[in-house]
């Protein structure tokens, strides 16, 4: 899968934020902005923290993928899948998406056709043209627990 400059920069920023959060170096500066005194991104980037209060299903993020076909940022959590368009989140979970049998999202991948593949604790999901399809052991998978995906 080829990554453009924008994707590489996005992943780099996400990695810095995740690593910094693990070290506890953030201090609150406002409702959804943070200070990073050791890294000055103010000239190039605005850094925001998105929380469940802003629409993310949960604080803990298990996987992230930026779609090459439409630019959406897909975020997998233990409480569902979120699609971020740059302004707001749309959450997909077993309450509003019948094909989802489990909300625990563990892996994300996008294939060459633009289909999104989602690994869960309840099987493998595919999103193609807005339609969710679930594949499980009954469809020939060795397990319903999908931890990693590679396309």
XYZ file of N, CA and C in Angstrom:
453
model
N 0.844 -1.158 0.000
C 0.000 0.000 0.000
C 0.899 1.233 0.000
N 0.707 2.135 -0.924
C 1.524 3.334 -1.010
C 0.946 4.426 -0.111
N 1.822 5.167 0.525
C 1.395 6.261 1.387
C 1.857 7.573 0.776
N 0.967 8.553 0.770
C 1.330 9.879 0.305
C 1.974 10.675 1.418
N 2.493 11.844 1.073
C 3.163 12.702 2.054
C 2.218 13.078 3.187
N 0.952 13.369 2.838
C -0.034 13.745 3.846
C -0.245 12.620 4.849
N -0.319 11.376 4.371
C -0.511 10.235 5.261
C 0.678 10.042 6.178
N 1.878 10.186 5.628
C 3.088 10.011 6.435
C 3.142 11.070 7.530
N 2.832 12.310 7.193
C 2.837 13.390 8.188
C 1.763 13.131 9.231
N 0.570 12.705 8.812
C -0.505 12.408 9.760
C -0.097 11.309 10.721
N 0.477 10.232 10.196
C 0.909 9.127 11.046
C 2.014 9.563 11.987
N 2.911 10.418 11.527
C 4.000 10.899 12.370
C 3.433 11.696 13.539
N 2.492 12.568 13.268
C 1.886 13.379 14.327
C 1.147 12.480 15.318
N 0.401 11.504 14.819
C -0.324 10.585 15.697
C 0.657 9.822 16.574
N 1.753 9.353 15.979
C 2.759 8.605 16.750
C 3.352 9.464 17.855
N 3.659 10.722 17.559
C 4.226 11.623 18.567
C 3.229 11.821 19.703
N 1.974 12.020 19.374
C 0.960 12.248 20.401
C 0.785 11.007 21.270
N 0.715 9.826 20.643
C 0.542 8.595 21.403
C 1.739 8.355 22.317
N 2.936 8.527 21.796
C 4.130 8.327 22.618
C 4.186 9.335 23.763
N 3.845 10.572 23.474
C 3.874 11.598 24.508
C 2.818 11.340 25.572
N 1.648 10.889 25.145
C 0.590 10.604 26.110
C 1.024 9.497 27.059
N 1.740 8.524 26.535
C 2.234 7.438 27.366
C 3.241 7.901 28.397
N 3.942 8.978 28.099
C 4.914 9.519 29.041
C 4.305 10.560 29.969
N 3.056 10.925 29.719
C 2.374 11.885 30.577
C 2.917 13.300 30.473
N 3.303 13.729 29.264
C 3.884 15.059 29.126
C 2.882 16.120 28.701
N 1.628 15.761 28.494
C 0.635 16.741 28.088
C 0.102 17.496 29.296
N -0.176 18.753 29.095
C -0.899 19.509 30.107
C -2.050 20.220 29.418
N -3.200 20.241 30.063
C -4.387 20.822 29.445
C -4.195 22.311 29.233
N -4.568 22.786 28.054
C -4.452 24.191 27.713
C -5.818 24.759 27.365
N -6.817 23.945 27.255
C -8.143 24.377 26.867
C -9.036 23.166 26.771
N -10.198 23.358 26.194
C -11.154 22.268 26.119
C -10.628 21.077 25.331
N -9.931 21.342 24.228
C -9.471 20.224 23.420
C -8.108 20.485 22.782
N -7.318 21.347 23.367
C -5.977 21.592 22.864
C -4.962 21.238 23.941
N -3.752 20.945 23.529
C -2.717 20.522 24.451
C -1.447 21.310 24.228
N -0.622 21.329 25.240
C 0.698 21.937 25.137
C 1.745 20.844 25.082
N 2.722 21.028 24.227
C 3.853 20.114 24.166
C 5.107 20.987 24.182
N 5.571 21.380 25.361
C 6.691 22.315 25.432
C 7.954 21.795 24.778
N 8.120 20.502 24.689
C 9.312 19.907 24.105
C 9.231 19.799 22.583
N 8.045 20.086 21.991
C 7.866 19.987 20.546
C 6.998 21.135 20.085
N 7.568 22.050 19.316
C 6.820 23.220 18.863
C 6.217 22.962 17.487
N 4.936 22.586 17.463
C 4.223 22.386 16.211
C 3.346 23.593 15.866
N 3.392 24.623 16.689
C 2.477 25.740 16.530
C 2.652 26.469 15.199
N 3.829 26.417 14.617
C 4.050 27.104 13.351
C 3.488 26.316 12.169
N 3.379 24.990 12.320
C 2.968 24.164 11.201
C 1.623 23.479 11.392
N 1.291 23.109 12.620
C 0.113 22.292 12.863
C -0.635 22.766 14.094
N -1.924 22.580 14.057
C -2.745 22.768 15.246
C -3.020 21.373 15.805
N -2.735 21.169 17.051
C -2.898 19.868 17.687
C -4.159 19.906 18.539
N -5.045 18.927 18.325
C -6.278 18.816 19.096
C -6.386 17.415 19.667
N -7.026 17.307 20.795
C -7.289 16.016 21.418
C -8.777 15.741 21.277
N -9.100 14.578 20.727
C -10.496 14.185 20.556
C -10.819 13.129 21.600
N -11.902 13.339 22.306
C -12.296 12.489 23.425
C -13.723 11.980 23.206
N -14.205 11.082 24.067
C -15.606 10.659 23.952
C -16.589 11.831 24.048
N -16.229 12.856 24.772
C -17.106 14.030 24.865
C -17.234 14.737 23.512
N -16.277 14.519 22.630
C -16.297 15.109 21.279
C -16.789 14.114 20.223
N -17.165 12.878 20.648
C -17.750 11.926 19.717
C -16.980 10.635 19.507
N -15.755 10.539 20.019
C -14.991 9.301 19.908
C -15.639 8.240 20.806
N -15.769 6.988 20.359
C -16.455 5.986 21.192
C -15.787 5.721 22.532
N -14.466 5.860 22.603
C -13.726 5.543 23.822
C -12.373 6.238 23.765
N -11.740 6.444 24.928
C -10.407 7.051 24.982
C -9.340 6.162 24.365
N -9.441 4.853 24.575
C -8.404 3.938 24.095
C -8.610 3.632 22.611
N -7.611 3.964 21.816
C -7.644 3.707 20.378
C -6.762 2.501 20.096
N -7.319 1.490 19.436
C -6.588 0.272 19.109
C -5.925 0.330 17.737
N -6.563 1.011 16.779
C -6.023 1.068 15.424
C -6.576 2.292 14.698
N -5.792 2.772 13.749
C -6.158 3.954 12.961
C -5.789 3.691 11.511
N -6.652 4.127 10.599
C -6.364 4.017 9.177
C -6.949 5.226 8.466
N -6.169 5.843 7.598
C -6.703 6.910 6.756
C -7.001 6.321 5.392
N -8.254 6.426 4.963
C -8.682 5.846 3.697
C -8.021 6.577 2.532
N -7.469 5.803 1.623
C -6.852 6.378 0.426
C -7.909 6.791 -0.592
N -9.119 6.236 -0.491
C -10.153 6.544 -1.474
C -10.947 7.797 -1.141
N -11.211 8.053 0.142
C -12.024 9.221 0.488
C -11.415 10.114 1.567
N -10.274 9.727 2.125
C -9.585 10.556 3.107
C -10.102 10.459 4.529
N -11.181 9.700 4.756
C -11.689 9.547 6.117
C -10.622 8.923 7.006
N -10.649 9.287 8.268
C -9.815 8.651 9.272
C -10.711 7.670 10.011
N -10.356 6.382 9.964
C -11.109 5.331 10.634
C -10.377 4.980 11.918
N -11.106 4.913 13.024
C -10.512 4.699 14.337
C -11.226 3.536 15.014
N -10.455 2.518 15.388
C -11.015 1.355 16.055
C -10.788 1.414 17.556
N -11.839 1.194 18.336
C -11.764 1.181 19.798
C -12.443 -0.089 20.300
N -12.404 -0.313 21.603
C -13.118 -1.452 22.176
C -14.625 -1.232 22.156
N -15.064 0.013 21.975
C -16.498 0.316 21.997
C -17.045 0.677 20.631
N -16.368 0.302 19.561
C -16.893 0.537 18.227
C -15.887 1.184 17.290
N -16.352 1.406 16.079
C -15.570 1.994 14.996
C -16.050 3.422 14.777
N -15.111 4.341 14.603
C -15.477 5.735 14.344
C -14.890 6.169 13.010
N -15.687 6.883 12.240
C -15.224 7.502 11.001
C -15.154 9.006 11.241
N -13.975 9.566 11.033
C -13.766 10.995 11.293
C -13.552 11.710 9.968
N -14.338 12.743 9.716
C -14.237 13.481 8.455
C -13.435 14.779 8.585
N -12.826 14.989 9.741
C -12.074 16.216 9.988
C -12.821 17.179 10.892
N -14.126 16.975 11.018
C -14.951 17.824 11.879
C -15.704 17.031 12.943
N -16.259 15.908 12.525
C -17.082 15.131 13.476
C -16.892 13.642 13.253
N -17.291 12.886 14.290
C -17.220 11.437 14.261
C -18.578 10.848 13.917
N -18.568 9.765 13.155
C -19.750 8.916 12.973
C -19.350 7.568 13.543
N -20.097 7.107 14.541
C -19.756 5.875 15.241
C -20.586 4.718 14.690
N -19.907 3.590 14.461
C -20.546 2.354 14.041
C -20.320 1.328 15.149
N -21.411 0.750 15.639
C -21.315 -0.284 16.665
C -22.461 -1.265 16.467
N -22.537 -2.278 17.337
C -23.559 -3.305 17.145
C -24.978 -2.774 17.366
N -25.117 -1.593 17.973
C -26.443 -1.006 18.172
C -27.001 -0.364 16.908
N -26.111 0.141 16.036
C -26.601 0.829 14.838
C -26.130 0.200 13.523
N -25.351 -0.883 13.613
C -24.832 -1.554 12.419
C -25.070 -3.050 12.582
N -26.139 -3.587 11.985
C -26.519 -4.987 12.202
C -25.420 -6.007 11.906
N -24.540 -5.751 10.953
C -23.491 -6.722 10.614
C -22.430 -6.830 11.707
N -22.338 -5.832 12.575
C -21.343 -5.866 13.658
C -21.890 -6.697 14.812
N -21.222 -7.811 15.077
C -21.647 -8.664 16.189
C -20.853 -8.369 17.452
N -19.786 -7.563 17.314
C -18.915 -7.251 18.439
C -18.348 -5.847 18.231
N -18.291 -5.050 19.275
C -17.795 -3.670 19.167
C -16.280 -3.553 19.302
N -15.605 -4.617 19.703
C -14.155 -4.563 19.942
C -13.408 -4.617 18.604
N -12.902 -3.461 18.172
C -12.187 -3.343 16.900
C -10.693 -3.450 17.188
N -10.027 -4.395 16.512
C -8.608 -4.636 16.784
C -7.690 -4.364 15.598
N -8.217 -4.289 14.373
C -7.353 -4.092 13.202
C -8.151 -3.459 12.071
N -7.458 -2.660 11.252
C -8.066 -2.016 10.093
C -7.121 -2.127 8.903
N -7.702 -2.308 7.713
C -6.910 -2.317 6.479
C -7.823 -1.908 5.333
N -7.223 -1.384 4.275
C -7.967 -1.018 3.083
C -7.331 -1.737 1.899
N -8.169 -2.374 1.080
C -7.616 -3.085 -0.067
C -7.565 -2.186 -1.305
N -7.104 -2.737 -2.421
C -6.904 -1.970 -3.644
C -8.216 -1.482 -4.256
N -9.326 -2.123 -3.914
C -10.623 -1.698 -4.447
C -11.263 -0.601 -3.605
N -10.646 -0.266 -2.472
C -11.203 0.744 -1.582
C -12.062 0.171 -0.475
N -12.186 -1.155 -0.408
C -12.968 -1.779 0.669
C -12.191 -1.677 1.977
N -12.903 -1.369 3.035
C -12.318 -1.312 4.369
C -12.540 -2.656 5.040
N -11.473 -3.233 5.593
C -11.537 -4.499 6.311
C -11.307 -4.216 7.787
N -12.156 -4.811 8.637
C -12.156 -4.516 10.063
C -12.048 -5.820 10.847
N -10.993 -5.946 11.626
C -10.838 -7.100 12.494
C -11.502 -6.840 13.826
N -12.329 -7.795 14.275
C -13.021 -7.662 15.558
C -12.864 -8.954 16.353
N -13.384 -8.937 17.561
C -13.408 -10.153 18.377
C -14.570 -11.052 17.997
N -15.379 -10.611 17.048
C -16.521 -11.395 16.608
C -16.507 -11.713 15.135
N -15.346 -11.590 14.490
C -15.241 -11.904 13.073
C -14.582 -10.788 12.282
N -14.630 -10.929 10.978
C -14.036 -9.982 10.045
C -15.148 -9.241 9.326
N -15.057 -7.915 9.310
C -16.051 -7.096 8.622
C -15.435 -6.478 7.381
N -16.258 -6.316 6.352
C -15.856 -5.589 5.159
C -16.876 -4.481 4.928
N -16.374 -3.269 4.655
C -17.247 -2.160 4.290
C -16.919 -1.807 2.845
N -17.879 -2.030 1.980
C -17.711 -1.726 0.559
C -18.944 -0.956 0.105
N -18.701 0.234 -0.429
C -19.779 1.107 -0.898
C -20.838 1.316 0.184
N -20.364 1.489 1.435
C -21.246 1.787 2.557
C -21.953 0.593 3.165
N -21.762 -0.601 2.611
C -22.421 -1.803 3.110
C -21.460 -2.634 3.954
N -21.890 -2.993 5.156
C -21.102 -3.834 6.062
C -21.458 -5.301 5.821
N -20.429 -6.146 5.698
C -20.606 -7.593 5.573
C -19.718 -8.259 6.613
N -20.271 -9.248 7.321
C -19.531 -9.942 8.364
C -19.148 -11.344 7.901
N -17.892 -11.733 8.187
C -17.394 -13.081 7.910
C -16.927 -13.685 9.229
N -17.308 -14.942 9.474
C -16.970 -15.612 10.735
C -16.429 -17.013 10.449
N -16.264 -17.794 11.507
C -15.856 -19.196 11.369
C -16.823 -19.961 10.472
N -18.086 -19.589 10.509
C -19.088 -20.254 9.669
C -18.828 -20.024 8.177
N -18.065 -18.980 7.853
C -17.717 -18.683 6.461
C -16.339 -19.216 6.090
N -15.693 -19.951 7.008
C -14.404 -20.549 6.702
C -13.208 -19.923 7.386
N -13.407 -18.888 8.193
C -12.284 -18.307 8.929
C -11.832 -19.275 10.021
N -10.536 -19.314 10.311
C -10.066 -20.219 11.363
C -10.506 -19.803 12.764
N -10.805 -18.520 12.950
C -11.214 -18.010 14.259
C -12.076 -16.773 14.055
N -12.912 -16.480 15.034
C -13.691 -15.234 14.988
C -12.910 -14.058 15.560
N -11.798 -14.316 16.210
C -10.977 -13.238 16.755
C -9.916 -12.851 15.745
N -10.034 -11.631 15.210
C -9.109 -11.123 14.201
C -8.271 -10.025 14.862
N -6.961 -10.259 14.996
C -6.087 -9.317 15.686
C -5.261 -8.484 14.723
N -4.971 -9.001 13.521
C -4.135 -8.284 12.555
C -4.699 -8.495 11.155
N -4.475 -7.506 10.294
C -4.883 -7.611 8.894
C -3.732 -7.142 8.017
N -3.608 -7.778 6.868
C -2.621 -7.367 5.880
C -3.231 -7.558 4.499
N -3.159 -6.518 3.694
C -3.672 -6.614 2.327
C -2.556 -6.444 1.333
